[in-house]
């Protein structure tokens, strides 16, 4: 999570500071990304989606990220939870909970919903205070 926080601090100005790091089964870093919705004018440019896209290029099992771990500073939204499921990410670890849009236990629990073809291991609240503080600082600067 410390690496994901480091990545989040490099988020382009104007984008919500979220960092995602994808690790391979051997623990090596496959990809890292920040949110870039504003920078790229792309509503799908969330840190998780970008890290998954970059990670599949290096992982070598087509689009499947089985055995890989995605570490992200904020609980994924529905779109990102869907990307985690679609890419067959083996484990998801996130920092701050997101009660307004979180899809991994806060608002809804898409990754554990009945009938899912894939169920990653999920752990939330890792370095939660540090992750939440980064986000709080960003939103306070907007006020």
mmCIF file of N, CA and C in Angstrom:
data_model
loop_
_atom_site.group_PDB
_atom_site.id
_atom_site.type_symbol
_atom_site.label_atom_id
_atom_site.label_comp_id
_atom_site.label_asym_id
_atom_site.label_seq_id
_atom_site.Cartn_x
_atom_site.Cartn_y
_atom_site.Cartn_z
ATOM 1 N N UNK A 1 0.822 -1.188 0.000
ATOM 2 C CA UNK A 1 0.000 0.000 0.000
ATOM 3 C C UNK A 1 0.869 1.256 0.000
ATOM 4 N N UNK A 2 2.018 1.163 0.617
ATOM 5 C CA UNK A 2 2.900 2.337 0.611
ATOM 6 C C UNK A 2 3.293 2.708 -0.820
ATOM 7 N N UNK A 3 3.517 1.715 -1.654
ATOM 8 C CA UNK A 3 3.833 1.991 -3.066
ATOM 9 C C UNK A 3 2.640 2.639 -3.762
ATOM 10 N N UNK A 4 1.439 2.175 -3.491
ATOM 11 C CA UNK A 4 0.239 2.755 -4.093
ATOM 12 C C UNK A 4 0.066 4.210 -3.639
ATOM 13 N N UNK A 5 0.359 4.504 -2.392
ATOM 14 C CA UNK A 5 0.295 5.885 -1.901
ATOM 15 C C UNK A 5 1.321 6.758 -2.619
ATOM 16 N N UNK A 6 2.505 6.216 -2.807
ATOM 17 C CA UNK A 6 3.554 6.936 -3.536
ATOM 18 C C UNK A 6 3.071 7.274 -4.953
ATOM 19 N N UNK A 7 2.462 6.304 -5.602
ATOM 20 C CA UNK A 7 1.928 6.507 -6.954
ATOM 21 C C UNK A 7 0.806 7.545 -6.923
ATOM 22 N N UNK A 8 -0.088 7.441 -5.959
ATOM 23 C CA UNK A 8 -1.225 8.369 -5.858
ATOM 24 C C UNK A 8 -0.752 9.816 -5.751
ATOM 25 N N UNK A 9 0.361 10.028 -5.092
ATOM 26 C CA UNK A 9 0.883 11.394 -4.926
ATOM 27 C C UNK A 9 1.378 11.995 -6.241
ATOM 28 N N UNK A 10 1.461 11.192 -7.289
ATOM 29 C CA UNK A 10 1.883 11.701 -8.603
ATOM 30 C C UNK A 10 0.698 11.936 -9.538
ATOM 31 N N UNK A 11 -0.518 11.851 -9.005
ATOM 32 C CA UNK A 11 -1.720 12.053 -9.818
ATOM 33 C C UNK A 11 -1.698 13.448 -10.440
ATOM 34 N N UNK A 12 -2.039 13.566 -11.706
ATOM 35 C CA UNK A 12 -2.072 14.889 -12.348
ATOM 36 C C UNK A 12 -3.026 15.836 -11.614
ATOM 37 N N UNK A 13 -2.680 17.114 -11.620
ATOM 38 C CA UNK A 13 -3.516 18.135 -10.987
ATOM 39 C C UNK A 13 -4.928 18.063 -11.549
ATOM 40 N N UNK A 14 -5.901 18.166 -10.656
ATOM 41 C CA UNK A 14 -7.293 18.155 -11.062
ATOM 42 C C UNK A 14 -7.942 16.796 -10.987
ATOM 43 N N UNK A 15 -7.153 15.743 -10.954
ATOM 44 C CA UNK A 15 -7.696 14.389 -10.823
ATOM 45 C C UNK A 15 -7.666 13.972 -9.354
ATOM 46 N N UNK A 16 -8.638 13.164 -8.959
ATOM 47 C CA UNK A 16 -8.690 12.650 -7.590
ATOM 48 C C UNK A 16 -7.468 11.759 -7.377
ATOM 49 N N UNK A 17 -6.679 12.021 -6.321
ATOM 50 C CA UNK A 17 -5.435 11.272 -6.119
ATOM 51 C C UNK A 17 -5.643 9.833 -5.656
ATOM 52 N N UNK A 18 -5.703 8.948 -6.622
ATOM 53 C CA UNK A 18 -5.825 7.512 -6.353
ATOM 54 C C UNK A 18 -4.671 6.831 -7.068
ATOM 55 N N UNK A 19 -4.026 5.910 -6.383
ATOM 56 C CA UNK A 19 -2.941 5.137 -6.971
ATOM 57 C C UNK A 19 -3.266 3.662 -6.945
ATOM 58 N N UNK A 20 -2.888 2.972 -8.007
ATOM 59 C CA UNK A 20 -3.088 1.525 -8.092
ATOM 60 C C UNK A 20 -1.795 0.880 -8.565
ATOM 61 N N UNK A 21 -1.448 -0.225 -7.944
ATOM 62 C CA UNK A 21 -0.252 -0.970 -8.323
ATOM 63 C C UNK A 21 -0.645 -2.435 -8.480
ATOM 64 N N UNK A 22 -0.250 -3.017 -9.591
ATOM 65 C CA UNK A 22 -0.528 -4.423 -9.859
ATOM 66 C C UNK A 22 0.759 -5.214 -9.688
ATOM 67 N N UNK A 23 0.696 -6.233 -8.841
ATOM 68 C CA UNK A 23 1.840 -7.095 -8.577
ATOM 69 C C UNK A 23 1.586 -8.475 -9.170
ATOM 70 N N UNK A 24 2.615 -9.053 -9.743
ATOM 71 C CA UNK A 24 2.520 -10.390 -10.303
ATOM 72 C C UNK A 24 2.527 -11.442 -9.218
ATOM 73 N N UNK A 25 2.311 -12.696 -9.598
ATOM 74 C CA UNK A 25 2.296 -13.787 -8.625
ATOM 75 C C UNK A 25 3.591 -13.902 -7.823
ATOM 76 N N UNK A 26 4.702 -13.456 -8.409
ATOM 77 C CA UNK A 26 5.988 -13.514 -7.709
ATOM 78 C C UNK A 26 6.274 -12.269 -6.879
ATOM 79 N N UNK A 27 5.320 -11.324 -6.841
ATOM 80 C CA UNK A 27 5.486 -10.104 -6.058
ATOM 81 C C UNK A 27 6.125 -8.959 -6.810
ATOM 82 N N UNK A 28 6.512 -9.188 -8.051
ATOM 83 C CA UNK A 28 7.121 -8.104 -8.827
ATOM 84 C C UNK A 28 6.042 -7.137 -9.300
ATOM 85 N N UNK A 29 6.416 -5.880 -9.403
ATOM 86 C CA UNK A 29 5.476 -4.864 -9.866
ATOM 87 C C UNK A 29 5.306 -4.965 -11.375
ATOM 88 N N UNK A 30 4.070 -5.191 -11.809
ATOM 89 C CA UNK A 30 3.764 -5.266 -13.232
ATOM 90 C C UNK A 30 3.373 -3.911 -13.804
ATOM 91 N N UNK A 31 2.644 -3.118 -13.007
ATOM 92 C CA UNK A 31 2.151 -1.839 -13.503
ATOM 93 C C UNK A 31 1.718 -0.965 -12.339
ATOM 94 N N UNK A 32 1.762 0.339 -12.587
ATOM 95 C CA UNK A 32 1.278 1.317 -11.616
ATOM 96 C C UNK A 32 0.565 2.419 -12.390
ATOM 97 N N UNK A 33 -0.466 2.982 -11.785
ATOM 98 C CA UNK A 33 -1.213 4.031 -12.471
ATOM 99 C C UNK A 33 -1.927 4.917 -11.460
ATOM 100 N N UNK A 34 -2.251 6.114 -11.916
ATOM 101 C CA UNK A 34 -3.055 7.056 -11.147
ATOM 102 C C UNK A 34 -4.362 7.302 -11.890
ATOM 103 N N UNK A 35 -5.272 7.958 -11.227
ATOM 104 C CA UNK A 35 -6.464 8.436 -11.919
ATOM 105 C C UNK A 35 -6.023 9.459 -12.967
ATOM 106 N N UNK A 36 -6.655 9.426 -14.138
ATOM 107 C CA UNK A 36 -6.333 10.358 -15.212
ATOM 108 C C UNK A 36 -7.592 10.792 -15.981
ATOM 109 N N UNK A 37 -8.741 10.741 -15.325
ATOM 110 C CA UNK A 37 -9.982 11.117 -16.018
ATOM 111 C C UNK A 37 -9.921 12.528 -16.565
ATOM 112 N N UNK A 38 -9.545 13.469 -15.737
ATOM 113 C CA UNK A 38 -9.476 14.866 -16.173
ATOM 114 C C UNK A 38 -8.328 15.077 -17.146
ATOM 115 N N UNK A 39 -7.170 14.531 -16.839
ATOM 116 C CA UNK A 39 -5.989 14.716 -17.687
ATOM 117 C C UNK A 39 -6.188 14.158 -19.082
ATOM 118 N N UNK A 40 -6.885 13.031 -19.189
ATOM 119 C CA UNK A 40 -7.066 12.366 -20.482
ATOM 120 C C UNK A 40 -8.456 12.570 -21.081
ATOM 121 N N UNK A 41 -9.328 13.297 -20.383
ATOM 122 C CA UNK A 41 -10.724 13.457 -20.821
ATOM 123 C C UNK A 41 -11.343 12.096 -21.127
ATOM 124 N N UNK A 42 -11.154 11.166 -20.196
ATOM 125 C CA UNK A 42 -11.592 9.788 -20.381
ATOM 126 C C UNK A 42 -12.280 9.304 -19.105
ATOM 127 N N UNK A 43 -13.580 9.078 -19.148
ATOM 128 C CA UNK A 43 -14.274 8.648 -17.934
ATOM 129 C C UNK A 43 -13.858 7.273 -17.430
ATOM 130 N N UNK A 44 -13.176 6.487 -18.258
ATOM 131 C CA UNK A 44 -12.726 5.157 -17.819
ATOM 132 C C UNK A 44 -11.292 5.170 -17.301
ATOM 133 N N UNK A 45 -10.653 6.313 -17.278
ATOM 134 C CA UNK A 45 -9.245 6.390 -16.887
ATOM 135 C C UNK A 45 -9.073 6.438 -15.369
ATOM 136 N N UNK A 46 -9.639 5.435 -14.702
ATOM 137 C CA UNK A 46 -9.416 5.268 -13.265
ATOM 138 C C UNK A 46 -8.100 4.514 -13.076
ATOM 139 N N UNK A 47 -7.470 4.730 -11.946
ATOM 140 C CA UNK A 47 -6.173 4.108 -11.665
ATOM 141 C C UNK A 47 -6.213 2.590 -11.821
ATOM 142 N N UNK A 48 -7.279 1.956 -11.330
ATOM 143 C CA UNK A 48 -7.375 0.496 -11.390
ATOM 144 C C UNK A 48 -7.424 -0.003 -12.827
ATOM 145 N N UNK A 49 -8.255 0.627 -13.637
ATOM 146 C CA UNK A 49 -8.405 0.217 -15.033
ATOM 147 C C UNK A 49 -7.088 0.393 -15.784
ATOM 148 N N UNK A 50 -6.424 1.513 -15.572
ATOM 149 C CA UNK A 50 -5.155 1.758 -16.262
ATOM 150 C C UNK A 50 -4.076 0.769 -15.821
ATOM 151 N N UNK A 51 -4.026 0.463 -14.529
ATOM 152 C CA UNK A 51 -3.042 -0.512 -14.042
ATOM 153 C C UNK A 51 -3.324 -1.902 -14.621
ATOM 154 N N UNK A 52 -4.591 -2.268 -14.688
ATOM 155 C CA UNK A 52 -4.946 -3.568 -15.271
ATOM 156 C C UNK A 52 -4.553 -3.608 -16.743
ATOM 157 N N UNK A 53 -4.874 -2.562 -17.493
ATOM 158 C CA UNK A 53 -4.528 -2.518 -18.922
ATOM 159 C C UNK A 53 -3.028 -2.671 -19.129
ATOM 160 N N UNK A 54 -2.254 -1.952 -18.336
ATOM 161 C CA UNK A 54 -0.788 -2.024 -18.472
ATOM 162 C C UNK A 54 -0.248 -3.371 -17.988
ATOM 163 N N UNK A 55 -0.862 -3.890 -16.943
ATOM 164 C CA UNK A 55 -0.386 -5.141 -16.360
ATOM 165 C C UNK A 55 -0.563 -6.349 -17.252
ATOM 166 N N UNK A 56 -1.670 -6.406 -17.992
ATOM 167 C CA UNK A 56 -1.883 -7.563 -18.856
ATOM 168 C C UNK A 56 -0.838 -7.621 -19.970
ATOM 169 N N UNK A 57 -0.295 -6.481 -20.349
ATOM 170 C CA UNK A 57 0.747 -6.454 -21.379
ATOM 171 C C UNK A 57 2.020 -7.156 -20.905
ATOM 172 N N UNK A 58 2.284 -7.106 -19.610
ATOM 173 C CA UNK A 58 3.501 -7.701 -19.046
ATOM 174 C C UNK A 58 3.300 -9.100 -18.486
ATOM 175 N N UNK A 59 2.085 -9.399 -18.043
ATOM 176 C CA UNK A 59 1.855 -10.642 -17.307
ATOM 177 C C UNK A 59 2.013 -11.893 -18.160
ATOM 178 N N UNK A 60 1.549 -11.862 -19.388
ATOM 179 C CA UNK A 60 1.778 -12.989 -20.278
ATOM 180 C C UNK A 60 0.710 -14.063 -20.309
ATOM 181 N N UNK A 61 -0.443 -13.813 -19.730
ATOM 182 C CA UNK A 61 -1.531 -14.790 -19.807
ATOM 183 C C UNK A 61 -2.751 -14.116 -20.424
ATOM 184 N N UNK A 62 -2.550 -13.527 -21.581
ATOM 185 C CA UNK A 62 -3.604 -12.787 -22.283
ATOM 186 C C UNK A 62 -4.183 -11.738 -21.349
ATOM 187 N N UNK A 63 -5.461 -11.787 -21.097
ATOM 188 C CA UNK A 63 -6.127 -10.793 -20.253
ATOM 189 C C UNK A 63 -6.311 -11.265 -18.813
ATOM 190 N N UNK A 64 -5.891 -12.479 -18.518
ATOM 191 C CA UNK A 64 -6.109 -13.052 -17.189
ATOM 192 C C UNK A 64 -4.980 -12.674 -16.231
ATOM 193 N N UNK A 65 -5.370 -12.132 -15.087
ATOM 194 C CA UNK A 65 -4.392 -11.747 -14.069
ATOM 195 C C UNK A 65 -4.498 -12.640 -12.840
ATOM 196 N N UNK A 66 -4.771 -13.921 -13.082
ATOM 197 C CA UNK A 66 -4.854 -14.890 -12.002
ATOM 198 C C UNK A 66 -3.540 -14.899 -11.232
ATOM 199 N N UNK A 67 -3.639 -14.930 -9.932
ATOM 200 C CA UNK A 67 -2.445 -14.953 -9.096
ATOM 201 C C UNK A 67 -1.853 -13.576 -8.858
ATOM 202 N N UNK A 68 -2.388 -12.562 -9.502
ATOM 203 C CA UNK A 68 -1.881 -11.192 -9.330
ATOM 204 C C UNK A 68 -2.650 -10.481 -8.223
ATOM 205 N N UNK A 69 -2.029 -9.455 -7.677
ATOM 206 C CA UNK A 69 -2.626 -8.652 -6.615
ATOM 207 C C UNK A 69 -2.704 -7.204 -7.067
ATOM 208 N N UNK A 70 -3.879 -6.612 -6.953
ATOM 209 C CA UNK A 70 -4.069 -5.194 -7.247
ATOM 210 C C UNK A 70 -4.205 -4.468 -5.920
ATOM 211 N N UNK A 71 -3.336 -3.481 -5.717
ATOM 212 C CA UNK A 71 -3.355 -2.677 -4.501
ATOM 213 C C UNK A 71 -3.746 -1.260 -4.906
ATOM 214 N N UNK A 72 -4.789 -0.738 -4.286
ATOM 215 C CA UNK A 72 -5.303 0.579 -4.660
ATOM 216 C C UNK A 72 -5.637 1.371 -3.393
ATOM 217 N N UNK A 73 -5.435 2.665 -3.453
ATOM 218 C CA UNK A 73 -5.598 3.500 -2.266
ATOM 219 C C UNK A 73 -7.045 3.773 -1.893
ATOM 220 N N UNK A 74 -7.984 3.532 -2.798
ATOM 221 C CA UNK A 74 -9.400 3.788 -2.543
ATOM 222 C C UNK A 74 -10.226 2.593 -2.995
ATOM 223 N N UNK A 75 -11.260 2.284 -2.251
ATOM 224 C CA UNK A 75 -12.160 1.194 -2.619
ATOM 225 C C UNK A 75 -12.663 1.395 -4.052
ATOM 226 N N UNK A 76 -12.531 0.404 -4.894
ATOM 227 C CA UNK A 76 -12.965 0.532 -6.281
ATOM 228 C C UNK A 76 -14.464 0.788 -6.440
ATOM 229 N N UNK A 77 -14.784 1.548 -7.479
ATOM 230 C CA UNK A 77 -16.174 1.798 -7.857
ATOM 231 C C UNK A 77 -16.703 0.578 -8.622
ATOM 232 N N UNK A 78 -17.935 0.659 -9.066
ATOM 233 C CA UNK A 78 -18.544 -0.457 -9.785
ATOM 234 C C UNK A 78 -17.780 -0.790 -11.066
ATOM 235 N N UNK A 79 -17.393 0.219 -11.828
ATOM 236 C CA UNK A 79 -16.659 -0.024 -13.074
ATOM 237 C C UNK A 79 -15.339 -0.741 -12.788
ATOM 238 N N UNK A 80 -14.621 -0.255 -11.786
ATOM 239 C CA UNK A 80 -13.320 -0.844 -11.475
ATOM 240 C C UNK A 80 -13.453 -2.238 -10.861
ATOM 241 N N UNK A 81 -14.486 -2.434 -10.043
ATOM 242 C CA UNK A 81 -14.741 -3.773 -9.508
ATOM 243 C C UNK A 81 -15.023 -4.734 -10.653
ATOM 244 N N UNK A 82 -15.758 -4.274 -11.643
ATOM 245 C CA UNK A 82 -16.024 -5.099 -12.827
ATOM 246 C C UNK A 82 -14.755 -5.426 -13.583
ATOM 247 N N UNK A 83 -13.846 -4.469 -13.673
ATOM 248 C CA UNK A 83 -12.568 -4.715 -14.347
ATOM 249 C C UNK A 83 -11.742 -5.750 -13.577
ATOM 250 N N UNK A 84 -11.759 -5.667 -12.251
ATOM 251 C CA UNK A 84 -11.060 -6.645 -11.417
ATOM 252 C C UNK A 84 -11.623 -8.045 -11.673
ATOM 253 N N UNK A 85 -12.938 -8.142 -11.712
ATOM 254 C CA UNK A 85 -13.576 -9.436 -11.964
ATOM 255 C C UNK A 85 -13.278 -9.922 -13.380
ATOM 256 N N UNK A 86 -13.420 -9.047 -14.353
ATOM 257 C CA UNK A 86 -13.205 -9.429 -15.743
ATOM 258 C C UNK A 86 -11.791 -9.870 -16.033
ATOM 259 N N UNK A 87 -10.826 -9.259 -15.351
ATOM 260 C CA UNK A 87 -9.413 -9.608 -15.557
ATOM 261 C C UNK A 87 -8.981 -10.790 -14.693
ATOM 262 N N UNK A 88 -9.885 -11.274 -13.862
ATOM 263 C CA UNK A 88 -9.594 -12.416 -12.977
ATOM 264 C C UNK A 88 -8.440 -12.130 -12.014
ATOM 265 N N UNK A 89 -8.384 -10.880 -11.506
ATOM 266 C CA UNK A 89 -7.364 -10.516 -10.519
ATOM 267 C C UNK A 89 -7.538 -11.426 -9.309
ATOM 268 N N UNK A 90 -6.444 -11.987 -8.831
ATOM 269 C CA UNK A 90 -6.527 -12.945 -7.731
ATOM 270 C C UNK A 90 -6.809 -12.331 -6.376
ATOM 271 N N UNK A 91 -6.252 -11.142 -6.125
ATOM 272 C CA UNK A 91 -6.429 -10.492 -4.821
ATOM 273 C C UNK A 91 -6.540 -8.999 -5.022
ATOM 274 N N UNK A 92 -7.437 -8.384 -4.277
ATOM 275 C CA UNK A 92 -7.643 -6.942 -4.280
ATOM 276 C C UNK A 92 -7.425 -6.433 -2.869
ATOM 277 N N UNK A 93 -6.541 -5.467 -2.735
ATOM 278 C CA UNK A 93 -6.278 -4.836 -1.444
ATOM 279 C C UNK A 93 -6.505 -3.345 -1.642
ATOM 280 N N UNK A 94 -7.326 -2.741 -0.781
ATOM 281 C CA UNK A 94 -7.527 -1.300 -0.902
ATOM 282 C C UNK A 94 -7.405 -0.619 0.450
ATOM 283 N N UNK A 95 -7.196 0.701 0.385
ATOM 284 C CA UNK A 95 -6.981 1.502 1.583
ATOM 285 C C UNK A 95 -8.258 2.092 2.147
ATOM 286 N N UNK A 96 -8.631 3.270 1.664
ATOM 287 C CA UNK A 96 -9.791 3.986 2.191
ATOM 288 C C UNK A 96 -11.091 3.395 1.661
ATOM 289 N N UNK A 97 -12.079 3.333 2.525
ATOM 290 C CA UNK A 97 -13.422 2.918 2.125
ATOM 291 C C UNK A 97 -14.102 4.103 1.451
ATOM 292 N N UNK A 98 -14.994 3.826 0.498
ATOM 293 C CA UNK A 98 -15.701 4.875 -0.238
ATOM 294 C C UNK A 98 -17.207 4.649 -0.116
ATOM 295 N N UNK A 99 -17.838 5.246 0.924
ATOM 296 C CA UNK A 99 -19.257 4.981 1.173
ATOM 297 C C UNK A 99 -20.202 5.486 0.082
ATOM 298 N N UNK A 100 -19.763 6.422 -0.754
ATOM 299 C CA UNK A 100 -20.652 6.975 -1.794
ATOM 300 C C UNK A 100 -20.654 6.150 -3.072
ATOM 301 N N UNK A 101 -19.503 5.563 -3.436
ATOM 302 C CA UNK A 101 -19.416 4.832 -4.711
ATOM 303 C C UNK A 101 -18.718 3.485 -4.595
ATOM 304 N N UNK A 102 -18.309 3.095 -3.416
ATOM 305 C CA UNK A 102 -17.553 1.856 -3.243
ATOM 306 C C UNK A 102 -18.337 0.614 -3.608
ATOM 307 N N UNK A 103 -17.709 -0.251 -4.394
ATOM 308 C CA UNK A 103 -18.386 -1.466 -4.863
ATOM 309 C C UNK A 103 -17.721 -2.738 -4.348
ATOM 310 N N UNK A 104 -17.008 -2.606 -3.227
ATOM 311 C CA UNK A 104 -16.340 -3.773 -2.648
ATOM 312 C C UNK A 104 -16.689 -3.906 -1.173
ATOM 313 N N UNK A 105 -17.910 -3.498 -0.828
ATOM 314 C CA UNK A 105 -18.372 -3.657 0.537
ATOM 315 C C UNK A 105 -19.040 -2.436 1.128
ATOM 316 N N UNK A 106 -18.763 -1.243 0.614
ATOM 317 C CA UNK A 106 -19.378 -0.041 1.192
ATOM 318 C C UNK A 106 -20.795 0.172 0.683
ATOM 319 N N UNK A 107 -20.929 0.711 -0.511
ATOM 320 C CA UNK A 107 -22.244 0.951 -1.090
ATOM 321 C C UNK A 107 -22.876 -0.357 -1.567
ATOM 322 N N UNK A 108 -22.111 -1.103 -2.359
ATOM 323 C CA UNK A 108 -22.505 -2.439 -2.804
ATOM 324 C C UNK A 108 -21.283 -3.345 -2.708
ATOM 325 N N UNK A 109 -21.477 -4.613 -2.977
ATOM 326 C CA UNK A 109 -20.359 -5.557 -2.921
ATOM 327 C C UNK A 109 -20.326 -6.391 -4.200
ATOM 328 N N UNK A 110 -19.945 -5.747 -5.282
ATOM 329 C CA UNK A 110 -19.946 -6.397 -6.598
ATOM 330 C C UNK A 110 -18.991 -7.575 -6.672
ATOM 331 N N UNK A 111 -17.866 -7.493 -5.966
ATOM 332 C CA UNK A 111 -16.862 -8.553 -6.080
ATOM 333 C C UNK A 111 -17.241 -9.827 -5.333
ATOM 334 N N UNK A 112 -18.218 -9.733 -4.461
ATOM 335 C CA UNK A 112 -18.662 -10.914 -3.709
ATOM 336 C C UNK A 112 -20.112 -11.263 -3.992
ATOM 337 N N UNK A 113 -20.703 -10.651 -5.005
ATOM 338 C CA UNK A 113 -22.115 -10.877 -5.317
ATOM 339 C C UNK A 113 -22.343 -12.323 -5.739
ATOM 340 N N UNK A 114 -23.495 -12.871 -5.394
ATOM 341 C CA UNK A 114 -23.803 -14.238 -5.811
ATOM 342 C C UNK A 114 -23.764 -14.369 -7.332
ATOM 343 N N UNK A 115 -23.291 -15.504 -7.780
ATOM 344 C CA UNK A 115 -23.269 -15.779 -9.210
ATOM 345 C C UNK A 115 -22.036 -15.306 -9.954
ATOM 346 N N UNK A 116 -21.122 -14.646 -9.276
ATOM 347 C CA UNK A 116 -19.904 -14.197 -9.960
ATOM 348 C C UNK A 116 -19.098 -15.411 -10.408
ATOM 349 N N UNK A 117 -18.547 -15.336 -11.598
ATOM 350 C CA UNK A 117 -17.719 -16.430 -12.120
ATOM 351 C C UNK A 117 -16.334 -16.443 -11.484
ATOM 352 N N UNK A 118 -15.935 -15.304 -10.939
ATOM 353 C CA UNK A 118 -14.619 -15.182 -10.317
ATOM 354 C C UNK A 118 -14.783 -14.420 -9.011
ATOM 355 N N UNK A 119 -14.097 -14.858 -7.986
ATOM 356 C CA UNK A 119 -14.150 -14.175 -6.691
ATOM 357 C C UNK A 119 -12.743 -13.940 -6.181
ATOM 358 N N UNK A 120 -12.260 -12.713 -6.290
ATOM 359 C CA UNK A 120 -10.929 -12.421 -5.760
ATOM 360 C C UNK A 120 -10.957 -12.374 -4.233
ATOM 361 N N UNK A 121 -9.813 -12.583 -3.646
ATOM 362 C CA UNK A 121 -9.662 -12.316 -2.217
ATOM 363 C C UNK A 121 -9.697 -10.793 -2.085
ATOM 364 N N UNK A 122 -10.399 -10.275 -1.083
ATOM 365 C CA UNK A 122 -10.528 -8.827 -0.912
ATOM 366 C C UNK A 122 -10.197 -8.454 0.520
ATOM 367 N N UNK A 123 -9.354 -7.413 0.640
ATOM 368 C CA UNK A 123 -9.024 -6.884 1.973
ATOM 369 C C UNK A 123 -9.051 -5.373 1.886
ATOM 370 N N UNK A 124 -9.877 -4.745 2.690
ATOM 371 C CA UNK A 124 -9.988 -3.295 2.694
ATOM 372 C C UNK A 124 -9.504 -2.694 3.993
ATOM 373 N N UNK A 125 -9.276 -1.388 3.987
ATOM 374 C CA UNK A 125 -8.868 -0.673 5.184
ATOM 375 C C UNK A 125 -7.384 -0.730 5.484
ATOM 376 N N UNK A 126 -6.566 -1.112 4.505
ATOM 377 C CA UNK A 126 -5.121 -1.192 4.716
ATOM 378 C C UNK A 126 -4.532 0.219 4.613
ATOM 379 N N UNK A 127 -3.860 0.659 5.664
ATOM 380 C CA UNK A 127 -3.352 2.032 5.771
ATOM 381 C C UNK A 127 -4.471 3.031 5.466
ATOM 382 N N UNK A 128 -5.642 2.717 5.961
ATOM 383 C CA UNK A 128 -6.846 3.491 5.685
ATOM 384 C C UNK A 128 -6.688 4.976 6.016
ATOM 385 N N UNK A 129 -6.125 5.285 7.170
ATOM 386 C CA UNK A 129 -6.007 6.691 7.576
ATOM 387 C C UNK A 129 -5.123 7.480 6.626
ATOM 388 N N UNK A 130 -4.012 6.901 6.201
ATOM 389 C CA UNK A 130 -3.112 7.598 5.278
ATOM 390 C C UNK A 130 -3.777 7.806 3.918
ATOM 391 N N UNK A 131 -4.464 6.789 3.455
ATOM 392 C CA UNK A 131 -5.153 6.886 2.164
ATOM 393 C C UNK A 131 -6.271 7.920 2.222
ATOM 394 N N UNK A 132 -7.045 7.899 3.295
ATOM 395 C CA UNK A 132 -8.147 8.851 3.457
ATOM 396 C C UNK A 132 -7.627 10.278 3.590
ATOM 397 N N UNK A 133 -6.501 10.453 4.267
ATOM 398 C CA UNK A 133 -5.939 11.796 4.449
ATOM 399 C C UNK A 133 -5.518 12.411 3.114
ATOM 400 N N UNK A 134 -4.970 11.602 2.240
ATOM 401 C CA UNK A 134 -4.581 12.095 0.913
ATOM 402 C C UNK A 134 -5.809 12.599 0.152
ATOM 403 N N UNK A 135 -6.879 11.843 0.200
ATOM 404 C CA UNK A 135 -8.120 12.232 -0.464
ATOM 405 C C UNK A 135 -8.745 13.461 0.186
ATOM 406 N N UNK A 136 -8.759 13.492 1.515
ATOM 407 C CA UNK A 136 -9.339 14.634 2.233
ATOM 408 C C UNK A 136 -8.597 15.921 1.882
ATOM 409 N N UNK A 137 -7.282 15.843 1.795
ATOM 410 C CA UNK A 137 -6.498 17.024 1.422
ATOM 411 C C UNK A 137 -6.862 17.542 0.042
ATOM 412 N N UNK A 138 -7.078 16.627 -0.883
ATOM 413 C CA UNK A 138 -7.462 17.016 -2.240
ATOM 414 C C UNK A 138 -8.812 17.727 -2.235
ATOM 415 N N UNK A 139 -9.807 17.139 -1.579
ATOM 416 C CA UNK A 139 -11.149 17.728 -1.590
ATOM 417 C C UNK A 139 -11.223 19.021 -0.790
ATOM 418 N N UNK A 140 -10.425 19.141 0.266
ATOM 419 C CA UNK A 140 -10.373 20.399 1.015
ATOM 420 C C UNK A 140 -9.806 21.521 0.154
ATOM 421 N N UNK A 141 -8.870 21.188 -0.716
ATOM 422 C CA UNK A 141 -8.268 22.214 -1.580
ATOM 423 C C UNK A 141 -9.269 22.746 -2.617
ATOM 424 N N UNK A 142 -10.336 22.007 -2.870
ATOM 425 C CA UNK A 142 -11.356 22.441 -3.817
ATOM 426 C C UNK A 142 -12.350 23.425 -3.189
ATOM 427 N N UNK A 143 -12.413 23.421 -1.888
ATOM 428 C CA UNK A 143 -13.397 24.280 -1.197
ATOM 429 C C UNK A 143 -12.906 25.679 -1.026
#
